[in-house]
PDB file of C-alpha atoms and ligand atoms in Angstrom:
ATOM      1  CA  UNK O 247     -11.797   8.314   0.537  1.00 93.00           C
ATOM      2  CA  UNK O 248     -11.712   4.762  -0.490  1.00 94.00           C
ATOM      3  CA  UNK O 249     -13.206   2.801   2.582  1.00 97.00           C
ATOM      4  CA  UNK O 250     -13.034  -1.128   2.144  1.00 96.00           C
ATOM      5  CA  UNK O 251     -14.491  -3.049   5.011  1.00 96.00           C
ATOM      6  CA  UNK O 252     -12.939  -6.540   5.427  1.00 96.00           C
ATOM      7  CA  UNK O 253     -14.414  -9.520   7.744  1.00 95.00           C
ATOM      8  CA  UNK O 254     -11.365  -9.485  10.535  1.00 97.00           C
ATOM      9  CA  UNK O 255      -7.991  -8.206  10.953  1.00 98.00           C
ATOM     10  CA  UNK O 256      -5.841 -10.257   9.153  1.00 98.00           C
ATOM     11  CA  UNK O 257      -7.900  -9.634   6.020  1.00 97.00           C
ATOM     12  CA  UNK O 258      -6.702  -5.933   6.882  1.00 98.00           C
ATOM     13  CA  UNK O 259      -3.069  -6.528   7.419  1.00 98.00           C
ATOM     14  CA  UNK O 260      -2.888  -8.593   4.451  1.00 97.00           C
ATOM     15  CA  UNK O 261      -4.647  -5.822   2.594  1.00 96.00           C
ATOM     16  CA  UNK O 262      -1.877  -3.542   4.036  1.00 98.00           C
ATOM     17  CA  UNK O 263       0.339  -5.684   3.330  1.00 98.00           C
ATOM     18  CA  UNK O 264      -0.286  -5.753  -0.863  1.00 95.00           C
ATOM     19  CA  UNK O 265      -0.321  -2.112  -0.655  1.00 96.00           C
ATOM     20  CA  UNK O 266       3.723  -1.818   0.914  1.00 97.00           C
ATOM     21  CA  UNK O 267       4.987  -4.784  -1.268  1.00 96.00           C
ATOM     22  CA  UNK O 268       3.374  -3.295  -4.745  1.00 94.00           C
ATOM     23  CA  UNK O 269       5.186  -0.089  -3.546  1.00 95.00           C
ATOM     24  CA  UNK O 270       8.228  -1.628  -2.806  1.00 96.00           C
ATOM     25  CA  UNK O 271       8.049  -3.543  -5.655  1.00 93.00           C
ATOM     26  CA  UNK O 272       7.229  -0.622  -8.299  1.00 92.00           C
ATOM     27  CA  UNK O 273       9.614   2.656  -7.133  1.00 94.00           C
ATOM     28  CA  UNK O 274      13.274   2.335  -7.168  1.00 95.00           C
ATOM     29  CA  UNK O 275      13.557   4.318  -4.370  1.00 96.00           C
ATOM     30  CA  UNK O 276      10.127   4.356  -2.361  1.00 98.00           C
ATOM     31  CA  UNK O 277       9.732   6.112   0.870  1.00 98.00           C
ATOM     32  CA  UNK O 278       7.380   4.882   3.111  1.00 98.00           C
ATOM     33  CA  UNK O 279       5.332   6.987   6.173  1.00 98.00           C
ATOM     34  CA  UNK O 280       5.433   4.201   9.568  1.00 98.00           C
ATOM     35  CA  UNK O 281       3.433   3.931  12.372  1.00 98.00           C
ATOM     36  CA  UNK O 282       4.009   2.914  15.625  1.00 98.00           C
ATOM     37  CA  UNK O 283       1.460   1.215  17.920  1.00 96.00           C
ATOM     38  CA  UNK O 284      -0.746  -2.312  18.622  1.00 96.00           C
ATOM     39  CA  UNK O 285      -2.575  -1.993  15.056  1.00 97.00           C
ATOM     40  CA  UNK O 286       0.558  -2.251  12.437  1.00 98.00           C
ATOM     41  CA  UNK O 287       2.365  -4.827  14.510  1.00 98.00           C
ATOM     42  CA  UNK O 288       0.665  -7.204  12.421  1.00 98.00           C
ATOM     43  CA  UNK O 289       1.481  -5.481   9.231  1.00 98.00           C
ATOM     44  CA  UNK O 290       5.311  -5.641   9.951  1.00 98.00           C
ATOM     45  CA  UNK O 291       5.060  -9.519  10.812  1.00 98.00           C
ATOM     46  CA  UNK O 292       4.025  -9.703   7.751  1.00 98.00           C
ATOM     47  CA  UNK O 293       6.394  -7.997   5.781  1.00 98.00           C
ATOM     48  CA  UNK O 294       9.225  -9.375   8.091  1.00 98.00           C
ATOM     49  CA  UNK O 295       7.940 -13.058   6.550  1.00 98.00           C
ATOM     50  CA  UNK O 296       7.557 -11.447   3.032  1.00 98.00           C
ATOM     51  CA  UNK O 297      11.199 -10.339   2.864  1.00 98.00           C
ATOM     52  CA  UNK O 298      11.984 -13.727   4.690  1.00 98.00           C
ATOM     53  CA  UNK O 299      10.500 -15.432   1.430  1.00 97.00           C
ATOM     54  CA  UNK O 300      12.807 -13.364  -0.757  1.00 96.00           C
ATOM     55  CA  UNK O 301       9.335 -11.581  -1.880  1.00 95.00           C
ATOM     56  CA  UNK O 302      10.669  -8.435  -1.364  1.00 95.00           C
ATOM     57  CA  UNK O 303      13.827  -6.140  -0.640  1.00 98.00           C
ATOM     58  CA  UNK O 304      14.123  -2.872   1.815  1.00 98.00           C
ATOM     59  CA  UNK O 305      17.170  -2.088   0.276  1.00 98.00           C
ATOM     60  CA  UNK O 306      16.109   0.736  -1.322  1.00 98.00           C
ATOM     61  CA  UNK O 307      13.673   1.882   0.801  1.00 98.00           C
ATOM     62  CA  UNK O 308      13.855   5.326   2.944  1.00 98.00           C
ATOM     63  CA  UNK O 309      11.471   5.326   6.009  1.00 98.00           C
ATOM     64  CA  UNK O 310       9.622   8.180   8.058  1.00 98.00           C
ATOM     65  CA  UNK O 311       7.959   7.579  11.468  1.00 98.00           C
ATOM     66  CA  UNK O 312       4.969   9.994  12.129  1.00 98.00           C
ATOM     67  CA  UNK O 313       6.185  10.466  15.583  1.00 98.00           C
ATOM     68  CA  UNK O 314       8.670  10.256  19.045  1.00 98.00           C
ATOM     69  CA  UNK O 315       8.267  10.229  22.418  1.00 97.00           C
ATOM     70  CA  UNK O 316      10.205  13.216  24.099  1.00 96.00           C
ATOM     71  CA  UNK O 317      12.493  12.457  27.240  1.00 91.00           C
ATOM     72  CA  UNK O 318      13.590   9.402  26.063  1.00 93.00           C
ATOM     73  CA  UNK O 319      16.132   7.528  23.991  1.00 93.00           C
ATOM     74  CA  UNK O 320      16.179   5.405  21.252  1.00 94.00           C
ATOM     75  CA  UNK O 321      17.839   2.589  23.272  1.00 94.00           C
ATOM     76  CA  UNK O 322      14.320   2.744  25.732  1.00 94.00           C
ATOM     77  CA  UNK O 323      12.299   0.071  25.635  1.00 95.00           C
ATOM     78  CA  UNK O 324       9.209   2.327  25.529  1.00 95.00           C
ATOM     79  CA  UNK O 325      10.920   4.463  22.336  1.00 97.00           C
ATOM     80  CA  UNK O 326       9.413   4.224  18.954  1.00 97.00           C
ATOM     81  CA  UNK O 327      12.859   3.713  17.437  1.00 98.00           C
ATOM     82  CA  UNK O 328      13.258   0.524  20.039  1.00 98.00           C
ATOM     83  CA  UNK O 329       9.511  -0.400  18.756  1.00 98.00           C
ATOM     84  CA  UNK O 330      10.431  -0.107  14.750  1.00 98.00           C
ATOM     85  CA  UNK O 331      14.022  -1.937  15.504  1.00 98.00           C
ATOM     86  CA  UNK O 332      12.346  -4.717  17.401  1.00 98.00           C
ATOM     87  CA  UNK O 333       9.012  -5.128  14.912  1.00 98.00           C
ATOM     88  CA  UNK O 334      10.813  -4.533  11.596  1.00 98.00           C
ATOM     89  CA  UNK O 335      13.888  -2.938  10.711  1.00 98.00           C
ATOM     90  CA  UNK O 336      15.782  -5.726  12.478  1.00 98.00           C
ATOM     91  CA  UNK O 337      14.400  -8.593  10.527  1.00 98.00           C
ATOM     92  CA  UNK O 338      14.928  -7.210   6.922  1.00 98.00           C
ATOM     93  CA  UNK O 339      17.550  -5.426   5.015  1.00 98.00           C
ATOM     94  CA  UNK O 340      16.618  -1.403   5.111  1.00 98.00           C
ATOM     95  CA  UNK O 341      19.456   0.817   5.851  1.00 98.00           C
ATOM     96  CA  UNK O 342      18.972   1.720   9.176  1.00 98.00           C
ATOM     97  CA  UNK O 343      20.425   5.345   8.094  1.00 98.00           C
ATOM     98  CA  UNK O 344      17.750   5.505   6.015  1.00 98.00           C
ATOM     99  CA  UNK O 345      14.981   5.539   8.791  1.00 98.00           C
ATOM    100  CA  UNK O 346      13.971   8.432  10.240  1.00 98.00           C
ATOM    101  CA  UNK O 347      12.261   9.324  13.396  1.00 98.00           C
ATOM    102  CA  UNK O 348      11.088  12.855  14.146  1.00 98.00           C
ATOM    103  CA  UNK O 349      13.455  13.057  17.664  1.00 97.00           C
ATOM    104  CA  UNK O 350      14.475  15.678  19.951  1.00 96.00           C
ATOM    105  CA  UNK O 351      17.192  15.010  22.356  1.00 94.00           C
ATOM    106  CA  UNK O 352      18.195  16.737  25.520  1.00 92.00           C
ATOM    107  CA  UNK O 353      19.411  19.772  24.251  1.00 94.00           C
ATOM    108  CA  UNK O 354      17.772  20.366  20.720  1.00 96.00           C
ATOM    109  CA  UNK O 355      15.095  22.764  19.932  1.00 97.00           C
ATOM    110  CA  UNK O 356      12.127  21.147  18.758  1.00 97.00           C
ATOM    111  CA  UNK O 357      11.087  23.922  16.676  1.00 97.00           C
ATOM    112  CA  UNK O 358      14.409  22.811  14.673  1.00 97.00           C
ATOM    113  CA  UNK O 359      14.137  19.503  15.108  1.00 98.00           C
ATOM    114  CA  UNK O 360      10.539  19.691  13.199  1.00 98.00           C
ATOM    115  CA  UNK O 361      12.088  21.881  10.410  1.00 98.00           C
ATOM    116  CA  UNK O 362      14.960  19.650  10.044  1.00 98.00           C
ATOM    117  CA  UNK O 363      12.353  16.886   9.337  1.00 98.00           C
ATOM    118  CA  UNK O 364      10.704  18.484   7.440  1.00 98.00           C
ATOM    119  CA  UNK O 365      13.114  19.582   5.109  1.00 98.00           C
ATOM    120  CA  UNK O 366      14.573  15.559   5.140  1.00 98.00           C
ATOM    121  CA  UNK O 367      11.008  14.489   3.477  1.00 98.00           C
ATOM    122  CA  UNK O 368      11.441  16.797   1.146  1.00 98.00           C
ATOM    123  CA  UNK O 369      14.605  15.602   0.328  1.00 98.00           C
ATOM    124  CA  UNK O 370      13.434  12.307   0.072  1.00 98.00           C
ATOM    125  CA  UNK O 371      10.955  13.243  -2.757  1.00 98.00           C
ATOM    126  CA  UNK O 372       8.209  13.288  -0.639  1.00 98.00           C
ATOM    127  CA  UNK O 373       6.370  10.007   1.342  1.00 98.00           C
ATOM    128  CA  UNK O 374       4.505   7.587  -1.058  1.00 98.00           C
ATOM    129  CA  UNK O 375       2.512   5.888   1.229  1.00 98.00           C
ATOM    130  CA  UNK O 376       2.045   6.362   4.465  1.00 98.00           C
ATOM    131  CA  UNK O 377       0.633   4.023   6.954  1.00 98.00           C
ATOM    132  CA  UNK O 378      -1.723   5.156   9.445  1.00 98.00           C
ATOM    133  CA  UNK O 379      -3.799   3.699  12.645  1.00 98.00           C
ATOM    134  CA  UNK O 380      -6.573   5.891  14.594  1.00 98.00           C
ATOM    135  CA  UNK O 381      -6.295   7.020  18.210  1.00 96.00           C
ATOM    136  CA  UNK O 382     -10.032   6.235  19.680  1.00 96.00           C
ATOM    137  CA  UNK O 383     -10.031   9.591  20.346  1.00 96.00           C
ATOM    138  CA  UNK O 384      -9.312  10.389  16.526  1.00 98.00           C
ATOM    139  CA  UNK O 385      -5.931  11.172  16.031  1.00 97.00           C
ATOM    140  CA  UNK O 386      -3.231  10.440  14.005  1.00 98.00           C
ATOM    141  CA  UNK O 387       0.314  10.407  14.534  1.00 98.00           C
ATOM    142  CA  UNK O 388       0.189  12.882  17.754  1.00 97.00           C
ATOM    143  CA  UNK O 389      -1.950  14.747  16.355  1.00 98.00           C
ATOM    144  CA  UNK O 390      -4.555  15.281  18.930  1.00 97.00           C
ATOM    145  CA  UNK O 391      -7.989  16.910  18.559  1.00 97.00           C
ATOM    146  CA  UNK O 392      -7.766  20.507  18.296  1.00 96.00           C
ATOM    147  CA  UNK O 393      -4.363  20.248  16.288  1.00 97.00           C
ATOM    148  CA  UNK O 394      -4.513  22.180  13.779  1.00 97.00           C
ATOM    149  CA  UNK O 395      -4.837  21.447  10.379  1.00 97.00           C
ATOM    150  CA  UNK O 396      -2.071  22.874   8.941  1.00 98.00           C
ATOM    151  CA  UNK O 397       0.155  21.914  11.420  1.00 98.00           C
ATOM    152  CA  UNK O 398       3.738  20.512  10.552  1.00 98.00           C
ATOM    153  CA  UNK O 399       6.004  18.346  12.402  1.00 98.00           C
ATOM    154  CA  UNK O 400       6.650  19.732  16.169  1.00 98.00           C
ATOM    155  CA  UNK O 401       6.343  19.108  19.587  1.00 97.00           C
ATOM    156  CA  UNK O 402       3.148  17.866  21.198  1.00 97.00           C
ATOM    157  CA  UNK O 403       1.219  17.558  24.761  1.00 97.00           C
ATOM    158  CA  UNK O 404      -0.620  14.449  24.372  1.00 96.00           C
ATOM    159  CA  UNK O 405      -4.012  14.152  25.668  1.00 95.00           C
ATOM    160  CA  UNK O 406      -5.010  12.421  29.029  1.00 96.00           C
ATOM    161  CA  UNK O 407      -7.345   9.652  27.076  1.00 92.00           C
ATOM    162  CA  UNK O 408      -4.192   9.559  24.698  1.00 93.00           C
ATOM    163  CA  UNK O 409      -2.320   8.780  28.176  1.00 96.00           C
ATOM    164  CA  UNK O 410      -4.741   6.682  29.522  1.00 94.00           C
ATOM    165  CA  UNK O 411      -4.952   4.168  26.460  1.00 91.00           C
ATOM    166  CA  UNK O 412      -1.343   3.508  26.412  1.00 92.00           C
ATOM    167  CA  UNK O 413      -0.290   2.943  29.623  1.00 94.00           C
ATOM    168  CA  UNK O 414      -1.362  -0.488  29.270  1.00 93.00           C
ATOM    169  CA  UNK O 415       1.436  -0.620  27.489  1.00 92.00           C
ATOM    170  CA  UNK O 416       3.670   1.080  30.425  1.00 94.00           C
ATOM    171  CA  UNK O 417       5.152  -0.735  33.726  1.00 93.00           C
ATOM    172  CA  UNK O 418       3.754   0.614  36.998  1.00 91.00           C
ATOM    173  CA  UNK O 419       7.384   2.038  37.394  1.00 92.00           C
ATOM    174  CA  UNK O 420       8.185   2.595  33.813  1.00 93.00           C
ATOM    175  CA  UNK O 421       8.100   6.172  32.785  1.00 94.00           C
ATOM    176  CA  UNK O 422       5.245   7.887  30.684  1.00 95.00           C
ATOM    177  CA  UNK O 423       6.179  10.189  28.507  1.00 96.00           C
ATOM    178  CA  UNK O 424       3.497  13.219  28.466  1.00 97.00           C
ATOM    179  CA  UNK O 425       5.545  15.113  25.744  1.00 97.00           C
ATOM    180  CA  UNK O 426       6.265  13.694  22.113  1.00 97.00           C
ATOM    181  CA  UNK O 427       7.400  15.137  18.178  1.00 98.00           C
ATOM    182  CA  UNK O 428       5.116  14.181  15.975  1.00 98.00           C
ATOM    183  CA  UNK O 429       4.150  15.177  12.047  1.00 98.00           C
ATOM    184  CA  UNK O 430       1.642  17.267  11.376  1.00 98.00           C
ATOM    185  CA  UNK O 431      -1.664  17.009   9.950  1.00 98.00           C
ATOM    186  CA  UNK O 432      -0.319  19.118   6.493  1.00 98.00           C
ATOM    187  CA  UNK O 433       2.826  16.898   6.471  1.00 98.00           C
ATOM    188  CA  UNK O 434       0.648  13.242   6.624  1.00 98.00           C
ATOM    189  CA  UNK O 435      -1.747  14.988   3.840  1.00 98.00           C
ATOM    190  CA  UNK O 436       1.300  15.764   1.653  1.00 98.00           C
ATOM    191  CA  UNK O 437       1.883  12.067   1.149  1.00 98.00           C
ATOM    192  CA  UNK O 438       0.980  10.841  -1.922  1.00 97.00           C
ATOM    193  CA  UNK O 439      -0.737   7.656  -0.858  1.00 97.00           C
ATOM    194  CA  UNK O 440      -2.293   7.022   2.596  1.00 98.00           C
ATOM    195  CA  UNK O 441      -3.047   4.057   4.599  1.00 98.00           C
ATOM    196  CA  UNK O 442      -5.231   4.176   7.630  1.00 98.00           C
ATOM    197  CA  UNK O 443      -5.700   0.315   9.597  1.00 98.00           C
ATOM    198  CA  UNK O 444      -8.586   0.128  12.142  1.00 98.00           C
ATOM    199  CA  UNK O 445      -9.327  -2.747  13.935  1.00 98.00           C
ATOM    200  CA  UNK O 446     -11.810  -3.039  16.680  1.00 98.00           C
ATOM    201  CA  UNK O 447     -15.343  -1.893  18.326  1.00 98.00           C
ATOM    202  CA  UNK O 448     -12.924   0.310  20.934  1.00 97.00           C
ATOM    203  CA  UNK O 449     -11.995   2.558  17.128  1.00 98.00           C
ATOM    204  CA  UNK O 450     -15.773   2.389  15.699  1.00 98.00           C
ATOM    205  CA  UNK O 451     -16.738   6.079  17.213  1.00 98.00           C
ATOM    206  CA  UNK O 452     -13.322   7.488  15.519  1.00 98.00           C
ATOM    207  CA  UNK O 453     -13.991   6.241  12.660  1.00 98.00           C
ATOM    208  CA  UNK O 454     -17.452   7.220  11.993  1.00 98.00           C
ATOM    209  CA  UNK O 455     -16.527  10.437  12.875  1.00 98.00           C
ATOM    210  CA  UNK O 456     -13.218  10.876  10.638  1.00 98.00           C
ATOM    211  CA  UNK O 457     -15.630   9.386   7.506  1.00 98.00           C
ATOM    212  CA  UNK O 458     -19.050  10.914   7.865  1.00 96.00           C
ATOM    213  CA  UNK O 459     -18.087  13.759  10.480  1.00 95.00           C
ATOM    214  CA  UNK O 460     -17.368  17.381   9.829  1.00 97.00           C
ATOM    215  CA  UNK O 461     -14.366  18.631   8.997  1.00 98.00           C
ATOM    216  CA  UNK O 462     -13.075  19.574  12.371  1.00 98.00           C
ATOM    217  CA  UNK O 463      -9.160  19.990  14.444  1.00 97.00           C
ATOM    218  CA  UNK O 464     -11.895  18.496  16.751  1.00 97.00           C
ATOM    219  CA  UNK O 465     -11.200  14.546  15.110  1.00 98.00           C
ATOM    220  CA  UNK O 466      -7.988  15.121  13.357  1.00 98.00           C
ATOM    221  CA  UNK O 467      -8.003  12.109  11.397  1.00 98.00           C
ATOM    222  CA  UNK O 468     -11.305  14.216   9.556  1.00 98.00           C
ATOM    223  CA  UNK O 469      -8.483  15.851   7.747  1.00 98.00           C
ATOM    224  CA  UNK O 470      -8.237  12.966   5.707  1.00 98.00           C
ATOM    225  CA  UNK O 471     -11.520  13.817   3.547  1.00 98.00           C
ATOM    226  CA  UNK O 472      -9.035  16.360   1.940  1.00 98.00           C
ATOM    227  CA  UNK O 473      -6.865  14.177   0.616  1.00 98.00           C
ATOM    228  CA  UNK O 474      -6.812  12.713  -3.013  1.00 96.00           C
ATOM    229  CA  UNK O 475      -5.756   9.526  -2.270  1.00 96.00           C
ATOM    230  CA  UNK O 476      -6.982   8.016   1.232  1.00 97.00           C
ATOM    231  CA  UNK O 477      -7.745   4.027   1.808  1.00 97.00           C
ATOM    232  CA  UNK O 478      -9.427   3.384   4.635  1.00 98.00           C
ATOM    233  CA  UNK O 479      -8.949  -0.366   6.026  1.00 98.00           C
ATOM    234  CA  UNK O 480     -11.513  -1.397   8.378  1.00 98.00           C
ATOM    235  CA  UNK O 481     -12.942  -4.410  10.082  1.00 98.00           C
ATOM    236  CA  UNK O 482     -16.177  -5.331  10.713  1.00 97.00           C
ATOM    237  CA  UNK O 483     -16.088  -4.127  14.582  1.00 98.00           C
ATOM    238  CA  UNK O 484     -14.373  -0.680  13.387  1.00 98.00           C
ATOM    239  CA  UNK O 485     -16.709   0.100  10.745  1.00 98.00           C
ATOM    240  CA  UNK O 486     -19.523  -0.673  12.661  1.00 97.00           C
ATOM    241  CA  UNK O 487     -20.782   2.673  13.333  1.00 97.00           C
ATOM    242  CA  UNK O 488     -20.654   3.974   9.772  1.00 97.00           C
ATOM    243  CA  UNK O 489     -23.420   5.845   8.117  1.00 94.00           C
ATOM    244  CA  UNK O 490     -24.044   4.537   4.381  1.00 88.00           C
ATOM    245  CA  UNK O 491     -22.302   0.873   4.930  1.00 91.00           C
ATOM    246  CA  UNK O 492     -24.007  -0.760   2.410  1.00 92.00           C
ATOM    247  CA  UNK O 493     -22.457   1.387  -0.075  1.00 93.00           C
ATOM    248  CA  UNK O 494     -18.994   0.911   0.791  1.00 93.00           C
ATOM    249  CA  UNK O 495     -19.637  -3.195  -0.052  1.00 89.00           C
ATOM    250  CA  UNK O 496     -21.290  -1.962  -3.252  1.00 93.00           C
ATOM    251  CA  UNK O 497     -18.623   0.552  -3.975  1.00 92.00           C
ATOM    252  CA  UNK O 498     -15.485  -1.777  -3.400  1.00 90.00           C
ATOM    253  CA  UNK O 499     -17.285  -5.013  -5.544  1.00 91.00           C
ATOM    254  CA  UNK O 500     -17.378  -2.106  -8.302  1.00 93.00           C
ATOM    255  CA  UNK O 501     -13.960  -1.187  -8.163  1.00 89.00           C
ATOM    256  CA  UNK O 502     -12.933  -4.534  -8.128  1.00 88.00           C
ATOM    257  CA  UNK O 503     -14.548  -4.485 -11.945  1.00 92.00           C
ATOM    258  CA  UNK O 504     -12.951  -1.252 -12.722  1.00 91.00           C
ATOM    259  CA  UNK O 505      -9.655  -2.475 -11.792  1.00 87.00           C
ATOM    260  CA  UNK O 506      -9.812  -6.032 -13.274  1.00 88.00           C
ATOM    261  CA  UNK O 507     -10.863  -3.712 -16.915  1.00 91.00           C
ATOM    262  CA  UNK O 508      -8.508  -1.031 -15.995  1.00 88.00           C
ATOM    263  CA  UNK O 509      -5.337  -2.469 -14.072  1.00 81.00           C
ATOM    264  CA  UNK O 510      -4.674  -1.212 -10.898  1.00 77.00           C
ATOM    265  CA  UNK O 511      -3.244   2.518 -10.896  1.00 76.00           C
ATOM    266  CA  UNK O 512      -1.347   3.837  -7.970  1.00 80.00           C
ATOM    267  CA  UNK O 513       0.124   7.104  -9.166  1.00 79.00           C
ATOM    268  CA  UNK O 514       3.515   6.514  -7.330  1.00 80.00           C
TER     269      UNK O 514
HETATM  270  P1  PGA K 478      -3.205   1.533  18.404  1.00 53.03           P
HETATM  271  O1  PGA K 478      -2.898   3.094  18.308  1.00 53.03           O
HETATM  272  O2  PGA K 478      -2.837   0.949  17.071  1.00 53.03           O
HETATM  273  O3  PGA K 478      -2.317   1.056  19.511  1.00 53.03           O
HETATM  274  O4  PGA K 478      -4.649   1.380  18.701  1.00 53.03           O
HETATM  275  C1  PGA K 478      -3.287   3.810  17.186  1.00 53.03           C
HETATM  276  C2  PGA K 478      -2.949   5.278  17.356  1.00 53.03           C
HETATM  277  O5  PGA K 478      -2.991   5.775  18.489  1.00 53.03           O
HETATM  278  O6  PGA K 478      -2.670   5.937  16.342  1.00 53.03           O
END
């Protein structure tokens, strides 16, 4: 894991931000893994005033969400396809055919519905860098403890603290969805690159337990210590619970050497 601790947020999202523009920038045809929720909001303003600046193009660019809410439409308010339209794909040029969500309407079987996306990553070529935030209660995507591991994209019961910490986000009379599709922990590990943001004292616990925790279904975003290439953004507040902080500012000053003599290499 690559952890680099930054002062605030905005030194995260534009952190985040380099990271989506070099791989826009490089592959011909990249494929990027979104996230939904408060933390990349900032991420996608940002790349929304990139494009604006003719710094960079979607054109090309094929997009995966990690996950859906079940029992309700695109065209809802509370959906994460109204939540990507709204943040992002309506402000630049991506092909909206090209964006995926993992959905299930009335009707489907989710079991197909998480094959089918499956199989459309793979079609792809794979996800080169997927973005990532933390639940406080560790997980990522819908992914919630006790997921498994190898688990692949399919349908969910989300936890109540999951519950709890979004329905700030939900009208008294607005419908909660308790159901959602989500990727699993084996697809987000079969990305080539991933991104995790985490902002805030309220994600500190998580993330001292996804860095220097066991690997356990118990914090699924623990998983990540298996994967080759996994950058951890954190602020102050988030990484404030870490064990071994000083060398993460040691670490990150040295690859800042090694990449000034090397180049920067992001095996796209
Ligand atoms: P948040 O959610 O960015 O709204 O804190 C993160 C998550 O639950 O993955």
């Amino acid at each position: 894991m690559q952890v680099i601790i930054f002062d605030d947020a905005q030194q995260v999202t534009n952190n985040a931000t380099q990271w989506v523009v070099e791989l826009i920038n490089k592959k011909p045809n990249p494929v990027l893994g979104l996230a939904t929720g408060s933390t990349p909001i900032s991420l996608y303003k940002s790349l929304v005033t990139k494009y604006k600046a003719g710094e960079l193009s979607f054109k090309n660019t094929t997009s995966f969400n990690l996950d859906e809410y079940l029992g309700i439409d695109g065209s809802n308010k509370q959906s994460y396809r109204y939540f990507m339209d709204k943040n992002l794909f309506d402000h630049v040029d991506i092909n909206k055919n090209n964006t995926f969500l993992p959905t299930c309407a009335r009707g489907e079987n989710p079991r197909e519905q998480g094959l089918s996306y499956e199989e459309s990553i793979k079609k792809a070529g794979g996800i080169d860098l997927q973005i990532l935030g933390i639940g406080a209660n560790g997980h990522i995507g819908f992914n919630e403890p006790t997921s498994s591991l190898a688990s692949r994209t399919r349908i969910k019961t989300l936890t109540q603290q999951t519950l709890d910490d979004n329905s700030r986000l939900f009208k008294s009379d607005e419908f909660q969805p308790t159901l959602a599709m989500t990727m699993g922990i084996a697809t987000i590990l079969d990305a080539r690159y991933v991104l995790l943001m985490a902002t805030g004292k309220n994600k500190a616990k998580a993330v001292k337990d996804m860095i220097n925790g066991p690997l356990s279904a118990t914090c699924p975003s623990s998983a990540l210590q298996l994967h080759e290439n996994a950058i951890i953004l954190l602020d102050k507040e988030a990484a404030s619970e870490l064990e071994n902080l000083d060398y993460y500012t040691w670490a990150n000053t040295q690859n800042r050497k090694i990449n000034q003599e090397f180049g920067l290499y992001h095996n796209y």
